[in-house]
PDB file of C-alpha atoms in Angstrom:
ATOM      1  CA  MET A 168       1.329 -20.979 -30.770  1.00 66.00           C
ATOM      2  CA  ASP A 169       4.522 -18.668 -29.908  1.00 78.00           C
ATOM      3  CA  GLU A 170       4.517 -15.608 -27.693  1.00 82.00           C
ATOM      4  CA  ARG A 171       4.092 -13.298 -30.480  1.00 84.00           C
ATOM      5  CA  GLU A 172       0.787 -15.017 -31.613  1.00 84.00           C
ATOM      6  CA  LEU A 173      -0.153 -15.028 -27.870  1.00 83.00           C
ATOM      7  CA  ILE A 174       0.113 -11.399 -27.516  1.00 84.00           C
ATOM      8  CA  GLU A 175      -1.346 -10.479 -30.800  1.00 84.00           C
ATOM      9  CA  ARG A 176      -4.515 -12.315 -29.955  1.00 80.00           C
ATOM     10  CA  ALA A 177      -4.965 -10.790 -26.584  1.00 81.00           C
ATOM     11  CA  GLY A 178      -4.292  -7.339 -28.098  1.00 88.00           C
ATOM     12  CA  GLY A 179      -1.333  -6.849 -26.149  1.00 90.00           C
ATOM     13  CA  PRO A 180       0.530  -8.657 -23.267  1.00 92.00           C
ATOM     14  CA  VAL A 181      -1.722  -9.751 -20.430  1.00 95.00           C
ATOM     15  CA  THR A 182      -0.389  -7.917 -17.259  1.00 97.00           C
ATOM     16  CA  ARG A 183      -1.448  -8.528 -13.508  1.00 97.00           C
ATOM     17  CA  GLY A 184      -3.082  -4.956 -13.481  1.00 97.00           C
ATOM     18  CA  ARG A 185      -5.129  -5.897 -16.772  1.00 97.00           C
ATOM     19  CA  LEU A 186      -6.076  -9.177 -15.424  1.00 98.00           C
ATOM     20  CA  VAL A 187      -7.492  -7.622 -12.198  1.00 98.00           C
ATOM     21  CA  ARG A 188      -9.511  -5.099 -13.968  1.00 98.00           C
ATOM     22  CA  ASP A 189     -11.032  -7.982 -16.185  1.00 98.00           C
ATOM     23  CA  LEU A 190     -11.789 -10.092 -13.069  1.00 98.00           C
ATOM     24  CA  ARG A 191     -13.652  -7.360 -11.586  1.00 98.00           C
ATOM     25  CA  GLU A 192     -15.320  -6.246 -14.617  1.00 98.00           C
ATOM     26  CA  LEU A 193     -16.626 -10.041 -14.859  1.00 98.00           C
ATOM     27  CA  GLY A 194     -17.804  -9.730 -11.171  1.00 98.00           C
ATOM     28  CA  LEU A 195     -15.170 -11.248  -8.993  1.00 98.00           C
ATOM     29  CA  GLY A 196     -14.694  -9.147  -6.172  1.00 98.00           C
ATOM     30  CA  PRO A 197     -13.311  -8.733  -2.306  1.00 98.00           C
ATOM     31  CA  GLY A 198     -14.376 -11.208   0.043  1.00 98.00           C
ATOM     32  CA  ASP A 199     -15.128 -13.936  -2.661  1.00 98.00           C
ATOM     33  CA  THR A 200     -14.541 -17.321  -2.108  1.00 98.00           C
ATOM     34  CA  VAL A 201     -13.609 -18.744  -5.610  1.00 98.00           C
ATOM     35  CA  MET A 202     -12.730 -22.227  -7.275  1.00 98.00           C
ATOM     36  CA  VAL A 203     -10.918 -21.441 -10.403  1.00 98.00           C
ATOM     37  CA  HIS A 204     -10.360 -23.529 -13.691  1.00 98.00           C
ATOM     38  CA  THR A 205      -7.918 -21.936 -16.033  1.00 97.00           C
ATOM     39  CA  ARG A 206      -6.495 -22.481 -19.622  1.00 96.00           C
ATOM     40  CA  MET A 207      -3.436 -20.486 -19.581  1.00 94.00           C
ATOM     41  CA  SER A 208      -3.009 -20.461 -23.302  1.00 92.00           C
ATOM     42  CA  ALA A 209      -6.607 -19.085 -23.886  1.00 95.00           C
ATOM     43  CA  VAL A 210      -5.765 -16.039 -21.576  1.00 96.00           C
ATOM     44  CA  GLY A 211      -2.697 -14.886 -23.948  1.00 95.00           C
ATOM     45  CA  TYR A 212       0.612 -13.980 -22.979  1.00 94.00           C
ATOM     46  CA  VAL A 213       0.680 -13.514 -19.318  1.00 96.00           C
ATOM     47  CA  VAL A 214       3.452 -11.598 -18.086  1.00 96.00           C
ATOM     48  CA  GLY A 215       5.200 -13.765 -15.718  1.00 96.00           C
ATOM     49  CA  GLY A 216       3.058 -16.692 -16.318  1.00 96.00           C
ATOM     50  CA  THR A 217       1.356 -18.445 -13.186  1.00 97.00           C
ATOM     51  CA  ARG A 218       2.632 -16.185 -10.541  1.00 98.00           C
ATOM     52  CA  THR A 219       1.077 -13.352 -12.181  1.00 98.00           C
ATOM     53  CA  LEU A 220      -2.207 -15.185 -13.167  1.00 98.00           C
ATOM     54  CA  ILE A 221      -2.624 -16.365  -9.335  1.00 98.00           C
ATOM     55  CA  GLY A 222      -1.440 -12.959  -7.824  1.00 98.00           C
ATOM     56  CA  ALA A 223      -4.199 -11.220  -9.874  1.00 98.00           C
ATOM     57  CA  LEU A 224      -6.731 -13.735  -8.594  1.00 98.00           C
ATOM     58  CA  LEU A 225      -5.635 -13.013  -5.262  1.00 98.00           C
ATOM     59  CA  ASP A 226      -5.641  -9.333  -5.796  1.00 98.00           C
ATOM     60  CA  ALA A 227      -9.200  -9.606  -6.904  1.00 98.00           C
ATOM     61  CA  VAL A 228     -10.688 -11.196  -3.915  1.00 98.00           C
ATOM     62  CA  GLY A 229      -8.472  -9.482  -1.542  1.00 98.00           C
ATOM     63  CA  ASP A 230      -7.237 -10.286   1.798  1.00 97.00           C
ATOM     64  CA  THR A 231     -10.605 -11.636   3.192  1.00 98.00           C
ATOM     65  CA  GLY A 232     -11.157 -13.667  -0.173  1.00 98.00           C
ATOM     66  CA  THR A 233      -9.960 -17.195  -0.608  1.00 98.00           C
ATOM     67  CA  LEU A 234      -8.936 -18.892  -3.950  1.00 98.00           C
ATOM     68  CA  MET A 235      -9.235 -22.702  -4.413  1.00 98.00           C
ATOM     69  CA  ALA A 236      -8.494 -25.161  -7.197  1.00 98.00           C
ATOM     70  CA  TYR A 237      -8.658 -28.790  -7.891  1.00 98.00           C
ATOM     71  CA  CYS A 238      -5.267 -30.747  -7.818  1.00 98.00           C
ATOM     72  CA  GLY A 239      -5.732 -34.609  -7.729  1.00 97.00           C
ATOM     73  CA  TRP A 240      -2.514 -36.646  -7.713  1.00 98.00           C
ATOM     74  CA  ASN A 241      -0.466 -36.786 -10.824  1.00 97.00           C
ATOM     75  CA  ASP A 242       1.341 -39.943  -9.909  1.00 97.00           C
ATOM     76  CA  ALA A 243      -1.770 -41.725  -7.995  1.00 96.00           C
ATOM     77  CA  PRO A 244      -1.677 -45.636  -8.724  1.00 96.00           C
ATOM     78  CA  PRO A 245      -4.030 -46.456 -11.852  1.00 92.00           C
ATOM     79  CA  TYR A 246      -7.728 -47.567 -11.086  1.00 88.00           C
ATOM     80  CA  ASP A 247      -6.910 -50.832 -12.557  1.00 90.00           C
ATOM     81  CA  LEU A 248      -4.016 -51.651 -10.563  1.00 93.00           C
ATOM     82  CA  ALA A 249      -5.722 -54.797  -9.123  1.00 90.00           C
ATOM     83  CA  ASP A 250      -5.913 -56.056 -12.772  1.00 93.00           C
ATOM     84  CA  TRP A 251      -2.373 -55.994 -13.500  1.00 96.00           C
ATOM     85  CA  PRO A 252      -0.366 -59.386 -13.631  1.00 97.00           C
ATOM     86  CA  PRO A 253       0.267 -60.408  -9.948  1.00 96.00           C
ATOM     87  CA  GLN A 254       4.095 -59.954  -9.974  1.00 97.00           C
ATOM     88  CA  TRP A 255       3.986 -56.277 -11.496  1.00 97.00           C
ATOM     89  CA  ARG A 256       1.107 -55.572  -8.853  1.00 96.00           C
ATOM     90  CA  ASP A 257       2.881 -56.589  -5.931  1.00 97.00           C
ATOM     91  CA  ALA A 258       6.303 -54.800  -6.959  1.00 97.00           C
ATOM     92  CA  ALA A 259       4.244 -51.870  -7.455  1.00 97.00           C
ATOM     93  CA  ARG A 260       2.567 -51.462  -4.035  1.00 96.00           C
ATOM     94  CA  ALA A 261       5.494 -52.927  -2.166  1.00 97.00           C
ATOM     95  CA  GLU A 262       7.041 -49.380  -2.709  1.00 97.00           C
ATOM     96  CA  TRP A 263       4.792 -46.969  -4.268  1.00 97.00           C
ATOM     97  CA  PRO A 264       5.148 -43.759  -2.181  1.00 97.00           C
ATOM     98  CA  ALA A 265       2.206 -42.454  -0.246  1.00 98.00           C
ATOM     99  CA  TYR A 266       0.324 -39.464  -0.908  1.00 98.00           C
ATOM    100  CA  ASP A 267       1.980 -36.339   0.720  1.00 97.00           C
ATOM    101  CA  PRO A 268      -0.048 -33.119   0.383  1.00 97.00           C
ATOM    102  CA  ARG A 269       3.295 -31.320   0.772  1.00 96.00           C
ATOM    103  CA  LEU A 270       5.082 -33.250  -2.129  1.00 97.00           C
ATOM    104  CA  SER A 271       2.955 -35.112  -4.367  1.00 98.00           C
ATOM    105  CA  GLU A 272       2.460 -33.437  -7.868  1.00 98.00           C
ATOM    106  CA  ALA A 273      -0.953 -31.845  -8.943  1.00 98.00           C
ATOM    107  CA  ASP A 274      -2.432 -33.702 -12.050  1.00 97.00           C
ATOM    108  CA  HIS A 275      -0.965 -32.580 -15.097  1.00 96.00           C
ATOM    109  CA  SER A 276      -3.876 -32.878 -16.969  1.00 94.00           C
ATOM    110  CA  VAL A 277      -5.746 -29.746 -14.952  1.00 95.00           C
ATOM    111  CA  GLY A 278      -3.050 -27.411 -15.867  1.00 94.00           C
ATOM    112  CA  ARG A 279      -0.199 -25.282 -14.545  1.00 96.00           C
ATOM    113  CA  VAL A 280      -2.419 -23.111 -11.999  1.00 98.00           C
ATOM    114  CA  PRO A 281      -2.931 -26.019  -9.334  1.00 98.00           C
ATOM    115  CA  GLU A 282       0.415 -27.147  -9.317  1.00 98.00           C
ATOM    116  CA  ALA A 283       1.598 -23.437  -8.592  1.00 98.00           C
ATOM    117  CA  LEU A 284      -1.098 -22.611  -6.340  1.00 98.00           C
ATOM    118  CA  ARG A 285      -0.171 -25.483  -3.959  1.00 98.00           C
ATOM    119  CA  HIS A 286       3.458 -23.881  -3.583  1.00 98.00           C
ATOM    120  CA  TRP A 287       1.841 -20.400  -2.817  1.00 98.00           C
ATOM    121  CA  PRO A 288       2.694 -19.165   0.673  1.00 97.00           C
ATOM    122  CA  GLY A 289      -0.169 -20.394   2.861  1.00 97.00           C
ATOM    123  CA  ALA A 290      -1.302 -23.133   0.616  1.00 98.00           C
ATOM    124  CA  VAL A 291      -3.409 -25.646   2.263  1.00 98.00           C
ATOM    125  CA  ARG A 292      -3.811 -28.748   0.331  1.00 98.00           C
ATOM    126  CA  SER A 293      -6.708 -31.287   1.357  1.00 98.00           C
ATOM    127  CA  ARG A 294      -5.554 -35.033   2.542  1.00 97.00           C
ATOM    128  CA  HIS A 295      -7.469 -37.055   0.060  1.00 98.00           C
ATOM    129  CA  PRO A 296      -4.960 -38.656  -2.419  1.00 96.00           C
ATOM    130  CA  ASP A 297      -7.109 -38.973  -5.826  1.00 95.00           C
ATOM    131  CA  VAL A 298      -9.464 -35.945  -5.031  1.00 97.00           C
ATOM    132  CA  SER A 299      -7.251 -33.423  -3.427  1.00 98.00           C
ATOM    133  CA  PHE A 300      -7.870 -29.722  -3.439  1.00 98.00           C
ATOM    134  CA  VAL A 301      -5.731 -26.707  -2.599  1.00 98.00           C
ATOM    135  CA  ALA A 302      -6.674 -23.138  -1.176  1.00 98.00           C
ATOM    136  CA  VAL A 303      -5.057 -20.010  -0.373  1.00 98.00           C
ATOM    137  CA  GLY A 304      -6.725 -17.392   2.083  1.00 98.00           C
ATOM    138  CA  PRO A 305      -8.625 -17.012   5.216  1.00 98.00           C
ATOM    139  CA  ALA A 306     -11.205 -19.815   4.580  1.00 98.00           C
ATOM    140  CA  ALA A 307      -8.441 -22.284   3.417  1.00 98.00           C
ATOM    141  CA  HIS A 308      -8.568 -24.708   6.409  1.00 98.00           C
ATOM    142  CA  GLN A 309     -12.044 -24.418   6.855  1.00 98.00           C
ATOM    143  CA  LEU A 310     -12.574 -25.826   3.074  1.00 98.00           C
ATOM    144  CA  MET A 311      -9.557 -28.289   3.157  1.00 98.00           C
ATOM    145  CA  ASP A 312      -9.286 -29.766   6.838  1.00 98.00           C
ATOM    146  CA  ASP A 313     -10.296 -33.296   7.025  1.00 97.00           C
ATOM    147  CA  HIS A 314     -11.496 -33.891   3.405  1.00 98.00           C
ATOM    148  CA  PRO A 315     -13.611 -37.194   3.820  1.00 97.00           C
ATOM    149  CA  TRP A 316     -12.139 -40.374   2.709  1.00 96.00           C
ATOM    150  CA  ASP A 317     -15.050 -41.757   1.251  1.00 95.00           C
ATOM    151  CA  ASP A 318     -17.830 -39.846  -0.547  1.00 96.00           C
ATOM    152  CA  PRO A 319     -15.293 -37.167  -1.266  1.00 98.00           C
ATOM    153  CA  HIS A 320     -17.477 -35.252  -3.798  1.00 98.00           C
ATOM    154  CA  GLY A 321     -20.313 -35.157  -1.180  1.00 97.00           C
ATOM    155  CA  PRO A 322     -21.822 -32.892   1.309  1.00 97.00           C
ATOM    156  CA  ASP A 323     -18.563 -32.465   3.654  1.00 98.00           C
ATOM    157  CA  SER A 324     -16.021 -32.442   0.843  1.00 98.00           C
ATOM    158  CA  PRO A 325     -14.590 -29.052  -0.078  1.00 98.00           C
ATOM    159  CA  LEU A 326     -16.710 -28.815  -2.850  1.00 98.00           C
ATOM    160  CA  GLY A 327     -19.748 -29.130  -0.581  1.00 98.00           C
ATOM    161  CA  ARG A 328     -18.123 -26.813   1.853  1.00 98.00           C
ATOM    162  CA  LEU A 329     -17.822 -24.168  -0.937  1.00 98.00           C
ATOM    163  CA  VAL A 330     -21.537 -24.435  -1.671  1.00 98.00           C
ATOM    164  CA  ARG A 331     -22.390 -23.995   1.679  1.00 98.00           C
ATOM    165  CA  ASP A 332     -20.358 -21.162   2.180  1.00 97.00           C
ATOM    166  CA  GLY A 333     -21.740 -19.401  -0.708  1.00 98.00           C
ATOM    167  CA  GLY A 334     -18.707 -19.648  -3.078  1.00 98.00           C
ATOM    168  CA  ARG A 335     -18.228 -18.996  -6.721  1.00 98.00           C
ATOM    169  CA  VAL A 336     -16.613 -20.869  -9.496  1.00 98.00           C
ATOM    170  CA  LEU A 337     -14.710 -19.268 -12.253  1.00 98.00           C
ATOM    171  CA  LEU A 338     -13.753 -21.038 -15.638  1.00 98.00           C
ATOM    172  CA  LEU A 339     -10.992 -18.812 -16.935  1.00 98.00           C
ATOM    173  CA  GLY A 340     -10.558 -19.978 -20.502  1.00 97.00           C
ATOM    174  CA  ALA A 341     -11.220 -23.505 -19.297  1.00 97.00           C
ATOM    175  CA  PRO A 342     -13.871 -25.465 -21.322  1.00 97.00           C
ATOM    176  CA  LEU A 343     -17.459 -25.905 -19.719  1.00 97.00           C
ATOM    177  CA  ASP A 344     -16.747 -29.684 -19.432  1.00 96.00           C
ATOM    178  CA  THR A 345     -14.073 -28.929 -16.486  1.00 96.00           C
ATOM    179  CA  LEU A 346     -16.789 -27.657 -14.275  1.00 98.00           C
ATOM    180  CA  THR A 347     -15.773 -30.107 -11.368  1.00 97.00           C
ATOM    181  CA  LEU A 348     -18.690 -28.922  -9.018  1.00 98.00           C
ATOM    182  CA  LEU A 349     -20.931 -30.850 -11.140  1.00 98.00           C
ATOM    183  CA  HIS A 350     -19.359 -33.965  -9.485  1.00 98.00           C
ATOM    184  CA  HIS A 351     -20.619 -32.480  -5.988  1.00 98.00           C
ATOM    185  CA  ALA A 352     -24.295 -32.396  -7.947  1.00 98.00           C
ATOM    186  CA  GLU A 353     -23.634 -36.096  -9.041  1.00 98.00           C
ATOM    187  CA  ALA A 354     -22.699 -36.909  -5.324  1.00 98.00           C
ATOM    188  CA  LEU A 355     -25.947 -35.366  -4.170  1.00 98.00           C
ATOM    189  CA  ALA A 356     -28.258 -36.334  -7.010  1.00 97.00           C
ATOM    190  CA  GLU A 357     -30.559 -39.424  -6.755  1.00 95.00           C
ATOM    191  CA  ALA A 358     -31.321 -41.238  -9.855  1.00 95.00           C
ATOM    192  CA  PRO A 359     -31.447 -44.934 -11.516  1.00 95.00           C
ATOM    193  CA  GLY A 360     -28.162 -46.351 -12.558  1.00 95.00           C
ATOM    194  CA  LYS A 361     -25.865 -44.210 -10.368  1.00 96.00           C
ATOM    195  CA  ARG A 362     -22.350 -45.585 -10.472  1.00 96.00           C
ATOM    196  CA  TYR A 363     -19.567 -45.932  -7.891  1.00 96.00           C
ATOM    197  CA  VAL A 364     -15.962 -46.865  -8.139  1.00 94.00           C
ATOM    198  CA  GLU A 365     -13.829 -48.527  -5.233  1.00 93.00           C
ATOM    199  CA  TYR A 366     -10.016 -48.355  -5.404  1.00 94.00           C
ATOM    200  CA  GLU A 367      -6.938 -48.441  -3.249  1.00 95.00           C
ATOM    201  CA  GLN A 368      -4.197 -45.757  -2.880  1.00 96.00           C
ATOM    202  CA  PRO A 369      -1.339 -45.432  -0.288  1.00 98.00           C
ATOM    203  CA  ILE A 370      -1.574 -42.829   2.461  1.00 98.00           C
ATOM    204  CA  MET A 371       0.337 -42.278   5.628  1.00 95.00           C
ATOM    205  CA  VAL A 372      -1.344 -43.161   8.890  1.00 94.00           C
ATOM    206  CA  ASP A 373       0.259 -42.649  12.141  1.00 94.00           C
ATOM    207  CA  GLY A 374       3.827 -42.556  10.507  1.00 94.00           C
ATOM    208  CA  ARG A 375       3.152 -45.808   8.334  1.00 96.00           C
ATOM    209  CA  ARG A 376       2.598 -46.278   4.912  1.00 97.00           C
ATOM    210  CA  VAL A 377      -0.806 -48.280   4.180  1.00 97.00           C
ATOM    211  CA  TRP A 378      -2.998 -48.813   1.580  1.00 97.00           C
ATOM    212  CA  ARG A 379      -6.488 -47.909   2.053  1.00 96.00           C
ATOM    213  CA  ARG A 380      -9.689 -48.511  -0.112  1.00 95.00           C
ATOM    214  CA  PHE A 381     -11.799 -45.409  -1.226  1.00 96.00           C
ATOM    215  CA  ARG A 382     -15.229 -45.206  -2.521  1.00 96.00           C
ATOM    216  CA  ASP A 383     -16.494 -42.355  -4.650  1.00 97.00           C
ATOM    217  CA  VAL A 384     -19.049 -41.833  -7.433  1.00 97.00           C
ATOM    218  CA  ASP A 385     -17.609 -42.767 -10.862  1.00 96.00           C
ATOM    219  CA  THR A 386     -15.890 -39.578 -11.922  1.00 94.00           C
ATOM    220  CA  GLU A 387     -13.490 -41.175 -14.493  1.00 89.00           C
ATOM    221  CA  THR A 388     -16.279 -42.494 -17.056  1.00 89.00           C
ATOM    222  CA  GLU A 389     -19.739 -41.227 -15.904  1.00 93.00           C
ATOM    223  CA  ALA A 390     -21.690 -41.515 -12.624  1.00 96.00           C
ATOM    224  CA  PHE A 391     -24.862 -41.865 -14.184  1.00 96.00           C
ATOM    225  CA  PRO A 392     -25.737 -43.376 -17.576  1.00 95.00           C
ATOM    226  CA  TYR A 393     -26.040 -40.168 -19.766  1.00 96.00           C
ATOM    227  CA  GLY A 394     -26.000 -41.594 -22.919  1.00 93.00           C
ATOM    228  CA  LYS A 395     -30.084 -42.031 -22.706  1.00 89.00           C
ATOM    229  CA  VAL A 396     -29.995 -37.911 -22.601  1.00 94.00           C
ATOM    230  CA  VAL A 397     -26.521 -36.783 -24.061  1.00 94.00           C
ATOM    231  CA  PRO A 398     -25.330 -37.204 -27.610  1.00 91.00           C
ATOM    232  CA  GLU A 399     -22.656 -39.676 -28.034  1.00 89.00           C
ATOM    233  CA  GLY A 400     -19.157 -38.241 -27.602  1.00 88.00           C
ATOM    234  CA  VAL A 401     -20.351 -35.156 -25.625  1.00 92.00           C
ATOM    235  CA  TRP A 402     -19.343 -34.986 -22.102  1.00 93.00           C
ATOM    236  CA  PRO A 403     -22.554 -34.537 -20.166  1.00 96.00           C
ATOM    237  CA  PHE A 404     -21.040 -31.370 -18.115  1.00 97.00           C
ATOM    238  CA  THR A 405     -20.832 -29.704 -21.346  1.00 97.00           C
ATOM    239  CA  VAL A 406     -24.592 -29.948 -22.007  1.00 97.00           C
ATOM    240  CA  ILE A 407     -25.325 -29.176 -18.299  1.00 98.00           C
ATOM    241  CA  ALA A 408     -23.493 -26.042 -18.244  1.00 98.00           C
ATOM    242  CA  GLU A 409     -24.621 -24.631 -21.787  1.00 97.00           C
ATOM    243  CA  GLU A 410     -28.313 -25.221 -20.453  1.00 97.00           C
ATOM    244  CA  MET A 411     -27.444 -23.295 -17.360  1.00 98.00           C
ATOM    245  CA  LEU A 412     -25.836 -20.555 -18.980  1.00 98.00           C
ATOM    246  CA  ALA A 413     -29.091 -20.440 -21.685  1.00 97.00           C
ATOM    247  CA  ALA A 414     -31.208 -20.338 -18.361  1.00 97.00           C
ATOM    248  CA  GLY A 415     -29.416 -17.092 -17.098  1.00 97.00           C
ATOM    249  CA  ILE A 416     -27.330 -18.686 -14.602  1.00 97.00           C
ATOM    250  CA  GLY A 417     -23.694 -17.527 -14.324  1.00 97.00           C
ATOM    251  CA  ARG A 418     -22.062 -14.337 -16.048  1.00 98.00           C
ATOM    252  CA  THR A 419     -19.825 -14.461 -19.148  1.00 98.00           C
ATOM    253  CA  GLY A 420     -16.904 -11.937 -20.112  1.00 98.00           C
ATOM    254  CA  ARG A 421     -13.199 -11.884 -21.445  1.00 97.00           C
ATOM    255  CA  VAL A 422     -10.270 -12.033 -19.235  1.00 97.00           C
ATOM    256  CA  GLY A 423      -7.187 -11.245 -21.286  1.00 96.00           C
ATOM    257  CA  ALA A 424      -8.224 -12.863 -24.457  1.00 95.00           C
ATOM    258  CA  ALA A 425     -10.131 -15.847 -22.653  1.00 96.00           C
ATOM    259  CA  PRO A 426     -13.810 -16.425 -22.710  1.00 97.00           C
ATOM    260  CA  SER A 427     -14.732 -16.790 -19.023  1.00 98.00           C
ATOM    261  CA  HIS A 428     -17.453 -17.817 -16.889  1.00 98.00           C
ATOM    262  CA  LEU A 429     -18.201 -16.905 -13.307  1.00 98.00           C
ATOM    263  CA  PHE A 430     -20.854 -18.889 -11.243  1.00 98.00           C
ATOM    264  CA  GLU A 431     -22.479 -18.966  -8.027  1.00 98.00           C
ATOM    265  CA  ALA A 432     -21.828 -22.532  -6.702  1.00 98.00           C
ATOM    266  CA  PRO A 433     -25.314 -23.036  -4.911  1.00 98.00           C
ATOM    267  CA  GLU A 434     -26.783 -22.430  -8.119  1.00 98.00           C
ATOM    268  CA  VAL A 435     -24.645 -24.914 -10.155  1.00 98.00           C
ATOM    269  CA  VAL A 436     -25.512 -27.482  -7.923  1.00 98.00           C
ATOM    270  CA  ARG A 437     -29.392 -26.973  -7.538  1.00 98.00           C
ATOM    271  CA  PHE A 438     -29.401 -26.634 -11.263  1.00 98.00           C
ATOM    272  CA  GLY A 439     -27.253 -29.744 -11.750  1.00 98.00           C
ATOM    273  CA  VAL A 440     -28.906 -31.755  -9.253  1.00 98.00           C
ATOM    274  CA  GLU A 441     -32.404 -31.079 -10.785  1.00 97.00           C
ATOM    275  CA  TRP A 442     -30.990 -31.426 -14.482  1.00 97.00           C
ATOM    276  CA  ILE A 443     -29.802 -34.975 -13.440  1.00 97.00           C
ATOM    277  CA  GLU A 444     -32.965 -35.947 -11.769  1.00 97.00           C
ATOM    278  CA  SER A 445     -35.590 -34.765 -14.036  1.00 96.00           C
ATOM    279  CA  ARG A 446     -33.452 -36.206 -17.208  1.00 95.00           C
ATOM    280  CA  LEU A 447     -32.654 -39.513 -15.873  1.00 94.00           C
ATOM    281  CA  GLY A 448     -36.001 -40.449 -14.037  1.00 85.00           C
ATOM    282  CA  GLY A 449     -36.204 -38.969 -10.741  1.00 67.00           C
ATOM    283  CA  ALA A 450     -35.103 -40.264  -7.535  1.00 55.00           C
ATOM    284  CA  ALA A 451     -33.126 -43.770  -7.425  1.00 45.00           C
ATOM    285  CA  ASP A 452     -35.371 -46.707  -6.346  1.00 43.00           C
ATOM    286  CA  GLY A 453     -32.806 -47.679  -3.602  1.00 41.00           C
ATOM    287  CA  SER A 454     -31.435 -50.536  -5.257  1.00 35.00           C
TER     288      SER A 454
END
């Protein structure tokens, strides 16, 4: 889609001032701590691109608010590195650069905003190589510091802290299946068949590059056997989020041309945990 089509779809160019007005009408306000997921193309032609969009989000939450996003690590070793032919695996492990919160690129698949946000003045990025987040604002260190190496979506993760602090989640033109906070619900929920993954990635420890082993719920495929309750080919987060909206949880509106949703983080997690446990048979049997 070219620039003219984007402008026409949004009824004109999308400026910083227009974005702030739309965000405030949706309900975002001064002092909010908000995690954002964005699909830039859905917003329309944003004059100034990611710099304008991030600036508008920071304007909306004000000097006392904090903006947060999921980054990941674009050049992380693949989970199946251990299954590579030994000669390939050993050559890669010998020289794979360690994760660096300052230099390692955000996962390209999560869009342009996280990569731009990590370069923003005052940005703080969490230390976990595979599940890194970034935040800008007075609560940034509180959210990001000492991100647990294991259970990185769990109670003391940036997601857990967002919930504890009464934060919010904004899907700005992003589809419902991008609601990353539901991975925190998966980490908390207890139901049969819960799946975990273990993998190794290089980090710096006391000035040395080391390969560390990590353990997390399986966010790459599915943390639970959702196939029992979700239609084949449908990502479970889409179903959970649709039912959440139908239950009156979250606000819906347009930001620029983008259909957008604003959720209260504690409500998302409470609904997600209850949904998982009720649909998948209740608490796990501990096996």
